[in-house]
Amino acid sequence: MRATDTVVEARRVMEICNACRYCEGYCAVFPAMELRREFSNADLSYLANLCHDCRGCSYACQYAPPHEFNLNLPRTFAELRAETYREYAWPGPLAALFRRNGVVVSLVVALALAVVLLLTTGLQKPSVIYGLHAGAGAFYAVIPLGLMIAVGLVTFGYALLALAVGYRRFWRDTAAELKHAAGWRAWRRALGDAAALRNLAGGGFGCNDRDESFSTTRRWLHHAIFYGFVSCFAATCVATVYHHVLGWIAPYPLLSVPVVLGMLGGMGLLIGTVGLLILKIVRDPAPGAREVLGADVALLVQLALVAATGLLLLALRDSAAMGALLAVHLGFVLALFLVLPYGKFVHGVYRLGALVHYAAETAPVRSGERVIE
Amino acid sequence: MTDLAGSYDVLVAGGGNAALCAAIAAREAGASVLLVEHAPRAFRGGNSRHTRNFRVMHAAPTATLTEAYAEDEYWDDLRRVTGGETDEALARLTIRSSAPALAWMAGRGVRFQPSLTGTLSLSRTNAFFLGGGKALLNAYYRVAERLGVVIRYDAEVRDVRLRDGVAESVEVESDGEITTLRTKAVVVAAGGFQANIEWLKQYWGAAADNFLIRGTPYAKGRVLRNLLDQGAMPVGDPTQCHAVAIDARAPKFDGGIVTRLDAIPFSIVVNRDARRFYDEGEDLWPKRYAIWGRLIAQQPSQIAYAITDAKALTLFMPSMYPAITAATIDELAGKLALDGAALGETLRTYNATVRPGRFNDKILDDCRTDGLAPAKSHWAQRIDTPPYIAYPLRPGITFTYLGVKVDDGARVVMRNGERAENLFAAGEIMAGNILGRGYLAGFGMTIGTVFGRIAGAEAAKHARH
């Protein structure tokens, strides 16, 4: 298995942290660490993905550089997480896409956009693309519904499959020695922790978003992105029901459920992503890992572009710009789906796995509950 | 860079907990304040960097403290550990003031957490800082900056010039330049002298060269020496320091908590000659860990080795250094550069005298030796299960007891019994008034906080009148 410099460094850091334990109030990483005396590669993968990068420990650390022990837990774990993303990626050869991820994502976005635009302009007459469309089926006059559904299902379906296999690989590696089964209680607690970003609260007082001061900005911006994404997904689901069950054909009125959900989601995504991008620029770079910055920025920019073009499409859907905007928006969406399992998005999958692991290993044992020996 | 030539009401010498409390209290009372910290910004905060909690009197459970801890119980604890080497009036003042201090600290950004783990069970008596002492210092420095306290790092107070009990001027060295400042009042919160090996040698001789200093290398005691030389009344035993056994592989300075080793009750401890020299199982570890620094300091070359076997490995908190392991005692002796025959003999003798008993690491169990000198009174198990493990130990110095005498307004008292008019002291430099010997977890931070606040407020009051 891996014995990279990062793994060796993560083990050194954990062994020092485990002898100190001053940070145990910050997040789940430290109580999980305290359950161990030795740190296998699998333990380190688990702990690194349990870390939410709140950076509280980094500013509180009496051994932070320039101290000779030179501890930088958030950076070490960020670097290790990047390694675990490659290790668990499926299929294995595509793990290479995580290297120089910013460049990879940029190329995929450019290519997806080019393909959608070329196909649209190649297959549709300019009078259709740049014409005015109103009433039911306006969008589908430019890009056929069947094609949209087919491409969306294939790419998103593939992304879900790849993410699921990644989750399984992560779980098999890190939870092999878990004493308790990860039952529904563990899942309920982990989903609750994830939904509330409980570990991005710095022990309840906020994180070190920018510097030594505490704030909850990053947590709220992440909420805006996550719930924005969920809202957009919900909008799509509702629209699917409208179309296939109720026979109501898009575009829908401004105050319809899909449009309102999409609008709120788009705004959440836009505010959250732009906010996090600004935070990345203004914050103290010391506790961060430069190597992962490309992937972080790539996903944020992708989501921001999807959201911005979606909102723009809504605003101008009755104008002659609709056709071109629809193609551009769908180009960005296609790119997002394509790189979903090979970019920063995977952090959510492995972090959820780590939270389930944490919930399972810290749960009080109940009588009659299955215990794996 | 901060202008040292500016005019300030109060100068605070030092940059740890007591200094920050004094600076904040003085500034909040309306004084202009200059804080002079010897360390660079990254290492600011003196030994407070390495602290974790604060001993606090409380009448009822709080968000982070269980049950109650009343004044008399607190006082009894202090009297017991100091063996009476304390000043009851100042001690009770400290204890009583610890209760309102908690809210004062929280109001200035200090965050607390319930105590979770560790070797000492302190959830009833001590409030734990979320993230530890450095997080507390970060909060205080931010508040001080926001209030307008002027902070100068990398600057050492060399001389507080006293004339007839009045601090007339303060000499500060920074970047090789010496500046003389005149301020209306001075608070000295510059710590003890535990990082000054030459000074320690006055009492310990060459042995002090083998001491490891657990905390800041900046606690040279320069201000303390300076005041004592000018007639400030000393308190506390100058020869004494708080010394624990720490891993001998620790750095000379600033190793802090992670170099601590709690293996001794479950080991035998031998010196350079592979001989035992003290009862490793005399009492529960929290009551005994602070005597082992002195015990090892009295051994040849100030080195000792805790030796045990595979059975004991999980009984104590891990330290940052791995155990030295070997399949046989001979091999272990080789790795430790001890005489194999002598170590073998020590172990044979020990193993032969271990009585059967019911091992329990949580209580004073009945596992002891019979007919061994020195005895091992508890947790004595045969050392016979490979891998054998060892940890090298050296004295780790936490703090010194010598300080300057103060009154209940934190004013420095002179040898002639007079009080300095405008000179105040807080923190380790005066802790010997209250903790003349012994140790009470989290009490140093309590003294620093309480007397820091008093010193700051009194200095501001003096400066503004």
PDB file of N, CA and C in Angstrom, chain B residues 264-265 267-282 292 295 299-300 304-307 338 342-343 345-351 353-354 368-378 380 383:
ATOM      1  N   ILE B 264       5.868   5.507  34.125  1.00  0.00           N
ATOM      2  CA  ILE B 264       6.641   5.136  35.317  1.00  0.00           C
ATOM      3  C   ILE B 264       5.901   4.200  36.278  1.00  0.00           C
ATOM      4  N   PRO B 265       4.626   4.426  36.605  1.00  0.00           N
ATOM      5  CA  PRO B 265       3.977   3.509  37.566  1.00  0.00           C
ATOM      6  C   PRO B 265       3.900   2.066  37.069  1.00  0.00           C
ATOM      7  N   SER B 267       6.305   0.622  35.234  1.00  0.00           N
ATOM      8  CA  SER B 267       7.661   0.255  34.827  1.00  0.00           C
ATOM      9  C   SER B 267       8.520   0.112  36.069  1.00  0.00           C
ATOM     10  N   ILE B 268       9.764  -0.311  35.825  1.00  0.00           N
ATOM     11  CA  ILE B 268      10.781  -0.012  36.821  1.00  0.00           C
ATOM     12  C   ILE B 268      11.661   1.059  36.200  1.00  0.00           C
ATOM     13  N   VAL B 269      12.217   1.910  37.045  1.00  0.00           N
ATOM     14  CA  VAL B 269      13.067   2.986  36.543  1.00  0.00           C
ATOM     15  C   VAL B 269      14.482   2.761  37.062  1.00  0.00           C
ATOM     16  N   VAL B 270      15.418   2.669  36.124  1.00  0.00           N
ATOM     17  CA  VAL B 270      16.817   2.438  36.502  1.00  0.00           C
ATOM     18  C   VAL B 270      17.667   3.630  36.072  1.00  0.00           C
ATOM     19  N   ASN B 271      18.794   3.780  36.737  1.00  0.00           N
ATOM     20  CA  ASN B 271      19.699   4.874  36.384  1.00  0.00           C
ATOM     21  C   ASN B 271      20.761   4.371  35.403  1.00  0.00           C
ATOM     22  N   ARG B 272      21.778   5.183  35.204  1.00  0.00           N
ATOM     23  CA  ARG B 272      22.851   4.869  34.248  1.00  0.00           C
ATOM     24  C   ARG B 272      23.534   3.542  34.597  1.00  0.00           C
ATOM     25  N   ASP B 273      23.529   3.203  35.892  1.00  0.00           N
ATOM     26  CA  ASP B 273      24.172   1.962  36.331  1.00  0.00           C
ATOM     27  C   ASP B 273      23.188   0.787  36.355  1.00  0.00           C
ATOM     28  N   ALA B 274      22.041   0.973  35.732  1.00  0.00           N
ATOM     29  CA  ALA B 274      21.001  -0.070  35.652  1.00  0.00           C
ATOM     30  C   ALA B 274      20.436  -0.433  37.019  1.00  0.00           C
ATOM     31  N   ARG B 275      20.511   0.496  37.965  1.00  0.00           N
ATOM     32  CA  ARG B 275      19.969   0.256  39.303  1.00  0.00           C
ATOM     33  C   ARG B 275      18.708   1.071  39.525  1.00  0.00           C
ATOM     34  N   ARG B 276      17.756   0.476  40.227  1.00  0.00           N
ATOM     35  CA  ARG B 276      16.569   1.224  40.623  1.00  0.00           C
ATOM     36  C   ARG B 276      16.937   2.189  41.746  1.00  0.00           C
ATOM     37  N   PHE B 277      16.154   3.277  41.895  1.00  0.00           N
ATOM     38  CA  PHE B 277      16.486   4.242  42.938  1.00  0.00           C
ATOM     39  C   PHE B 277      15.284   4.818  43.670  1.00  0.00           C
ATOM     40  N   TYR B 278      14.057   4.461  43.264  1.00  0.00           N
ATOM     41  CA  TYR B 278      12.886   5.001  43.961  1.00  0.00           C
ATOM     42  C   TYR B 278      11.681   4.114  43.683  1.00  0.00           C
ATOM     43  N   ASP B 279      10.732   4.158  44.592  1.00  0.00           N
ATOM     44  CA  ASP B 279       9.492   3.388  44.472  1.00  0.00           C
ATOM     45  C   ASP B 279       8.626   3.954  43.339  1.00  0.00           C
ATOM     46  N   GLU B 280       8.557   3.224  42.235  1.00  0.00           N
ATOM     47  CA  GLU B 280       7.807   3.726  41.068  1.00  0.00           C
ATOM     48  C   GLU B 280       6.305   3.696  41.306  1.00  0.00           C
ATOM     49  N   GLY B 281       5.861   2.871  42.270  1.00  0.00           N
ATOM     50  CA  GLY B 281       4.419   2.726  42.492  1.00  0.00           C
ATOM     51  C   GLY B 281       3.989   3.293  43.827  1.00  0.00           C
ATOM     52  N   GLU B 282       4.658   4.352  44.267  1.00  0.00           N
ATOM     53  CA  GLU B 282       4.402   4.888  45.599  1.00  0.00           C
ATOM     54  C   GLU B 282       2.968   5.375  45.765  1.00  0.00           C
ATOM     55  N   TRP B 292       9.454  13.203  39.997  1.00  0.00           N
ATOM     56  CA  TRP B 292      10.423  12.399  39.253  1.00  0.00           C
ATOM     57  C   TRP B 292      11.504  13.221  38.556  1.00  0.00           C
ATOM     58  N   LEU B 295      14.082  13.501  41.218  1.00  0.00           N
ATOM     59  CA  LEU B 295      14.727  12.204  41.459  1.00  0.00           C
ATOM     60  C   LEU B 295      15.768  11.905  40.381  1.00  0.00           C
ATOM     61  N   GLN B 299      20.367  11.682  39.964  1.00  0.00           N
ATOM     62  CA  GLN B 299      21.072  10.486  39.492  1.00  0.00           C
ATOM     63  C   GLN B 299      22.288  10.883  38.659  1.00  0.00           C
ATOM     64  N   PRO B 300      23.281   9.985  38.542  1.00  0.00           N
ATOM     65  CA  PRO B 300      24.451  10.308  37.736  1.00  0.00           C
ATOM     66  C   PRO B 300      24.053  10.616  36.297  1.00  0.00           C
ATOM     67  N   ALA B 304      17.724   8.490  33.233  1.00  0.00           N
ATOM     68  CA  ALA B 304      17.112   7.282  33.775  1.00  0.00           C
ATOM     69  C   ALA B 304      16.323   6.614  32.654  1.00  0.00           C
ATOM     70  N   TYR B 305      15.932   5.375  32.904  1.00  0.00           N
ATOM     71  CA  TYR B 305      15.212   4.615  31.879  1.00  0.00           C
ATOM     72  C   TYR B 305      14.025   3.903  32.516  1.00  0.00           C
ATOM     73  N   ALA B 306      12.844   4.165  31.981  1.00  0.00           N
ATOM     74  CA  ALA B 306      11.667   3.401  32.417  1.00  0.00           C
ATOM     75  C   ALA B 306      11.642   2.128  31.588  1.00  0.00           C
ATOM     76  N   ILE B 307      11.609   0.994  32.276  1.00  0.00           N
ATOM     77  CA  ILE B 307      11.662  -0.289  31.565  1.00  0.00           C
ATOM     78  C   ILE B 307      10.456  -1.139  31.953  1.00  0.00           C
ATOM     79  N   LEU B 338      23.269   0.356  28.325  1.00  0.00           N
ATOM     80  CA  LEU B 338      23.380  -0.004  29.743  1.00  0.00           C
ATOM     81  C   LEU B 338      24.138  -1.323  29.849  1.00  0.00           C
ATOM     82  N   ALA B 342      24.140  -6.060  34.523  1.00  0.00           N
ATOM     83  CA  ALA B 342      23.571  -5.303  35.647  1.00  0.00           C
ATOM     84  C   ALA B 342      22.061  -5.163  35.483  1.00  0.00           C
ATOM     85  N   LEU B 343      21.610  -4.857  34.268  1.00  0.00           N
ATOM     86  CA  LEU B 343      20.177  -4.701  34.036  1.00  0.00           C
ATOM     87  C   LEU B 343      19.465  -6.046  34.238  1.00  0.00           C
ATOM     88  N   GLU B 345      20.375  -8.433  36.184  1.00  0.00           N
ATOM     89  CA  GLU B 345      20.349  -8.706  37.618  1.00  0.00           C
ATOM     90  C   GLU B 345      19.237  -7.897  38.307  1.00  0.00           C
ATOM     91  N   THR B 346      19.150  -6.602  37.943  1.00  0.00           N
ATOM     92  CA  THR B 346      18.108  -5.744  38.522  1.00  0.00           C
ATOM     93  C   THR B 346      16.724  -6.333  38.228  1.00  0.00           C
ATOM     94  N   LEU B 347      16.529  -6.786  36.989  1.00  0.00           N
ATOM     95  CA  LEU B 347      15.225  -7.335  36.615  1.00  0.00           C
ATOM     96  C   LEU B 347      14.948  -8.665  37.309  1.00  0.00           C
ATOM     97  N   ARG B 348      15.985  -9.515  37.403  1.00  0.00           N
ATOM     98  CA  ARG B 348      15.798 -10.804  38.079  1.00  0.00           C
ATOM     99  C   ARG B 348      15.381 -10.597  39.533  1.00  0.00           C
ATOM    100  N   THR B 349      16.095  -9.686  40.184  1.00  0.00           N
ATOM    101  CA  THR B 349      15.792  -9.402  41.587  1.00  0.00           C
ATOM    102  C   THR B 349      14.364  -8.868  41.729  1.00  0.00           C
ATOM    103  N   TYR B 350      14.035  -7.930  40.838  1.00  0.00           N
ATOM    104  CA  TYR B 350      12.697  -7.347  40.883  1.00  0.00           C
ATOM    105  C   TYR B 350      11.641  -8.424  40.648  1.00  0.00           C
ATOM    106  N   ASN B 351      11.796  -9.175  39.571  1.00  0.00           N
ATOM    107  CA  ASN B 351      10.798 -10.204  39.228  1.00  0.00           C
ATOM    108  C   ASN B 351      10.623 -11.216  40.357  1.00  0.00           C
ATOM    109  N   THR B 353      10.805 -10.720  43.455  1.00  0.00           N
ATOM    110  CA  THR B 353      10.153 -10.194  44.655  1.00  0.00           C
ATOM    111  C   THR B 353       8.720  -9.739  44.403  1.00  0.00           C
ATOM    112  N   VAL B 354       8.267  -9.821  43.154  1.00  0.00           N
ATOM    113  CA  VAL B 354       6.898  -9.399  42.851  1.00  0.00           C
ATOM    114  C   VAL B 354       5.923 -10.406  43.456  1.00  0.00           C
ATOM    115  N   ARG B 368       2.568  -5.677  44.580  1.00  0.00           N
ATOM    116  CA  ARG B 368       3.737  -5.017  45.149  1.00  0.00           C
ATOM    117  C   ARG B 368       4.891  -6.003  45.251  1.00  0.00           C
ATOM    118  N   THR B 369       6.043  -5.451  45.548  1.00  0.00           N
ATOM    119  CA  THR B 369       7.210  -6.298  45.760  1.00  0.00           C
ATOM    120  C   THR B 369       7.334  -6.596  47.250  1.00  0.00           C
ATOM    121  N   ASP B 370       8.049  -7.653  47.537  1.00  0.00           N
ATOM    122  CA  ASP B 370       8.256  -8.038  48.934  1.00  0.00           C
ATOM    123  C   ASP B 370       9.754  -8.246  49.149  1.00  0.00           C
ATOM    124  N   GLY B 371      10.333  -7.418  50.015  1.00  0.00           N
ATOM    125  CA  GLY B 371      11.746  -7.596  50.321  1.00  0.00           C
ATOM    126  C   GLY B 371      12.689  -6.931  49.334  1.00  0.00           C
ATOM    127  N   LEU B 372      12.154  -6.046  48.521  1.00  0.00           N
ATOM    128  CA  LEU B 372      12.997  -5.338  47.554  1.00  0.00           C
ATOM    129  C   LEU B 372      13.278  -3.933  48.080  1.00  0.00           C
ATOM    130  N   ALA B 373      14.495  -3.428  47.843  1.00  0.00           N
ATOM    131  CA  ALA B 373      14.803  -2.061  48.267  1.00  0.00           C
ATOM    132  C   ALA B 373      15.423  -1.295  47.102  1.00  0.00           C
ATOM    133  N   PRO B 374      14.832  -0.165  46.726  1.00  0.00           N
ATOM    134  CA  PRO B 374      13.538   0.330  47.208  1.00  0.00           C
ATOM    135  C   PRO B 374      12.389  -0.539  46.690  1.00  0.00           C
ATOM    136  N   ALA B 375      11.299  -0.551  47.469  1.00  0.00           N
ATOM    137  CA  ALA B 375      10.153  -1.371  47.096  1.00  0.00           C
ATOM    138  C   ALA B 375       9.433  -0.760  45.897  1.00  0.00           C
ATOM    139  N   LYS B 376       8.613  -1.555  45.252  1.00  0.00           N
ATOM    140  CA  LYS B 376       7.604  -0.997  44.353  1.00  0.00           C
ATOM    141  C   LYS B 376       6.262  -1.352  44.966  1.00  0.00           C
ATOM    142  N   SER B 377       5.540  -0.330  45.447  1.00  0.00           N
ATOM    143  CA  SER B 377       4.406  -0.550  46.342  1.00  0.00           C
ATOM    144  C   SER B 377       3.107  -0.931  45.640  1.00  0.00           C
ATOM    145  N   HIS B 378       2.954  -0.522  44.397  1.00  0.00           N
ATOM    146  CA  HIS B 378       1.724  -0.827  43.660  1.00  0.00           C
ATOM    147  C   HIS B 378       2.063  -1.093  42.189  1.00  0.00           C
ATOM    148  N   ALA B 380       3.065  -3.495  40.661  1.00  0.00           N
ATOM    149  CA  ALA B 380       4.273  -4.278  40.383  1.00  0.00           C
ATOM    150  C   ALA B 380       3.869  -5.583  39.696  1.00  0.00           C
ATOM    151  N   ILE B 383       8.216  -8.332  34.867  1.00  0.00           N
ATOM    152  CA  ILE B 383       8.570  -7.841  33.533  1.00  0.00           C
ATOM    153  C   ILE B 383       9.183  -9.023  32.800  1.00  0.00           C
TER     154      ILE B 383
END
